[in-house]
């Protein structure tokens, strides 16, 4: 059995105390030579230049770089200059590169006359650079964030080096964080990040290149959708279609393979063996399935799934997929010794496979923790999510030779840009990783350095030495980075980190209600006071700018909390102003790598999105479309109803027995407030709220209840013991229920029954949610035609329309909207339908729809509206030859990516009553599906 030799984590041997300290610079005068040897490597020259440059910035003195030692003290930099001297000291320089990748490291040693700074320079290692940066770190240089902003260079006139002898090796072989491919980064930002990574001793990109990159000769990153590499299409597609995965419709998928076909396994093994034969200096063959769980639906693969096709996120994909991977690894082990097979245990297959035993010594697993709680550590007994992942990691460590963590750092789909600071948690996680033999991390990073704080820095250091004290790192950071403001900034930083660590909630990418449950208002107020104190103390540069940057970051999420608090009061005008304040903070740092207002996927908690949300609700409160009467109180009674007994038990009656009910906030979902199922799992069933409401005299008429934000699928409403209505959460339509005639002056009782929603497993899937997360409010609408329960649908539109493509965009000029146009050249098409799924097939340009229908004569004088569920992408609507409305980039001010699935309405002007009308719709599609793909309905408004 191979045992990894991985014990020389940090080997420090102190030389005899008698040795005199080495003097490099004395009172601003150079006293030493930087020696690179007569035939120096590029790395040694680069490292020497870095040392020269930083020593000059520290002392003002420039040390010469020379090929040979000078008369005074000498610094031997790199293999060529230091190899013999290091051997004489009994500290041989790390060198070479084996398939175990455990040969990285460097030596820092001084005997009073020479200082050795040299390490393994064999590709892909940068040991000599690391020795220099480690030495500069010991002098007080720090690179906390990329670029000038994050750099700390101390000033001093004299630099001496005590006697020391150290060989330094990393605890983690893979140390990588990369900017997510979804980020809009500039070349300069990428370059600053690359330099920052080297200065913090992280791995070169070359170590962990994309597996399809022809230069990926070391470890390979098993990137999504690379399984096709195993079965080259030109070789097997024609002759062996059965090697490829079977789609449900009977066709085959060239991007994925049949996991059960023995021929496919042999062909894949042949591919890997040929790859290693043709690339003898390559170490790894990596591959991963496509991002979405594309699978083989043949009987054998179906059987191997163990019933798991429907269980996306529950991990049954693992059994079929990794069953194949393990068989392939065994075959490759027989044919190609000392070579690696690598694949990814992604979110839908992070669970280790069942039915497999024994450690595969040639298998590397990239382990994705994408749906995990990102607040807590794997050893935190209060966090079920992290414990579940820790259990999976332990099992993977039994089954595979190496594991590389794939974390989102941070996971922030909402783009809240909240602080994610967790130095203690990182240290705990990586100590577990080392204990189980993990190989390190390859994280998807964000360009949001104020939000990530010191995480990247701490992670880079901990990966070299898991025993380094993270609390000391934070203290050191505050002292060096904030100078006179160190004390209040340290309070701020550690208070936030501790609050997140102690948070009773668990999230990966938090919604606002979750985040502010972890960091509530009183704590934010304390933070604001410390920042203000720091601002008063940091009057000189660079400290002033550094404190100011952290202040701006705080101001942004502080404004978000104030926006949410305003929404809770029903004051959406104030909420919109706080949303704009969020945008303004980002403008103050210039939307840079430090802080941005746009995430990779947009995000619901950008300043722009918060402002837009508040402005969508505001017209229903400020008299534009409606007038606010009262917001419901922010606290109510709550009871879970897992067996659906509430309706029969009449939990909605004003005098119902409330024994067993608990107090709950209407400003955060119930999971956030600790509501759990019988086995401690997150509760996503039915829940009831009883909300008392005092009303003054004179509230009458067309009062409605508005639900600005519901975490769940449906809400049923009772008012003073009587059922008032139901509203569904579609994500786009307004959620309101009519309370006309049901309220009375004085005390009222509103009962709400909410259906939660979300995935099934807390750790393996979307974590689910339930409840009311912003208090509903009462309002009086100006026009009731907006509400579905006040409308009458006129069922006059047929299911088949006429259709014609218009690739040159001539339809308008040719009068294709005209009522008297002939049907020649037009064909029938179903509506709703995506046209690419009809006879039309792949087509991206203009196309026209036409349909004839009769509006009843009785509708004359009524207001009619045509509602389109969605048109992909842009639509122009004509009635009887006249343009009556459009839903386009121009009319909405939004992009086709935003409007393609959005409902829209067109008032039916120009209608003929009691006779035939001709509706024509010009649709423009630029990419993908296309067409009128959701129902079109005609409504009569009240
Ligand atoms: Zn199959
Ligand atoms: Zn947690």
Short mmCIF file of C-alpha atoms and ligand atoms in Angstrom, two decimals, residues 258-259 296 298 301, ligand 1:
data_model
loop_
_atom_site.label_atom_id
_atom_site.label_comp_id
_atom_site.label_asym_id
_atom_site.label_seq_id
_atom_site.Cartn_x
_atom_site.Cartn_y
_atom_site.Cartn_z
CA UNK A 258 -23.39 4.86 -21.41
CA UNK A 259 -22.08 4.11 -17.94
CA UNK A 296 -27.98 7.49 -19.82
CA UNK A 298 -30.69 2.64 -21.07
CA UNK A 301 -27.85 2.49 -16.42
ZN1 LIG B 1 -26.48 3.22 -20.38
#
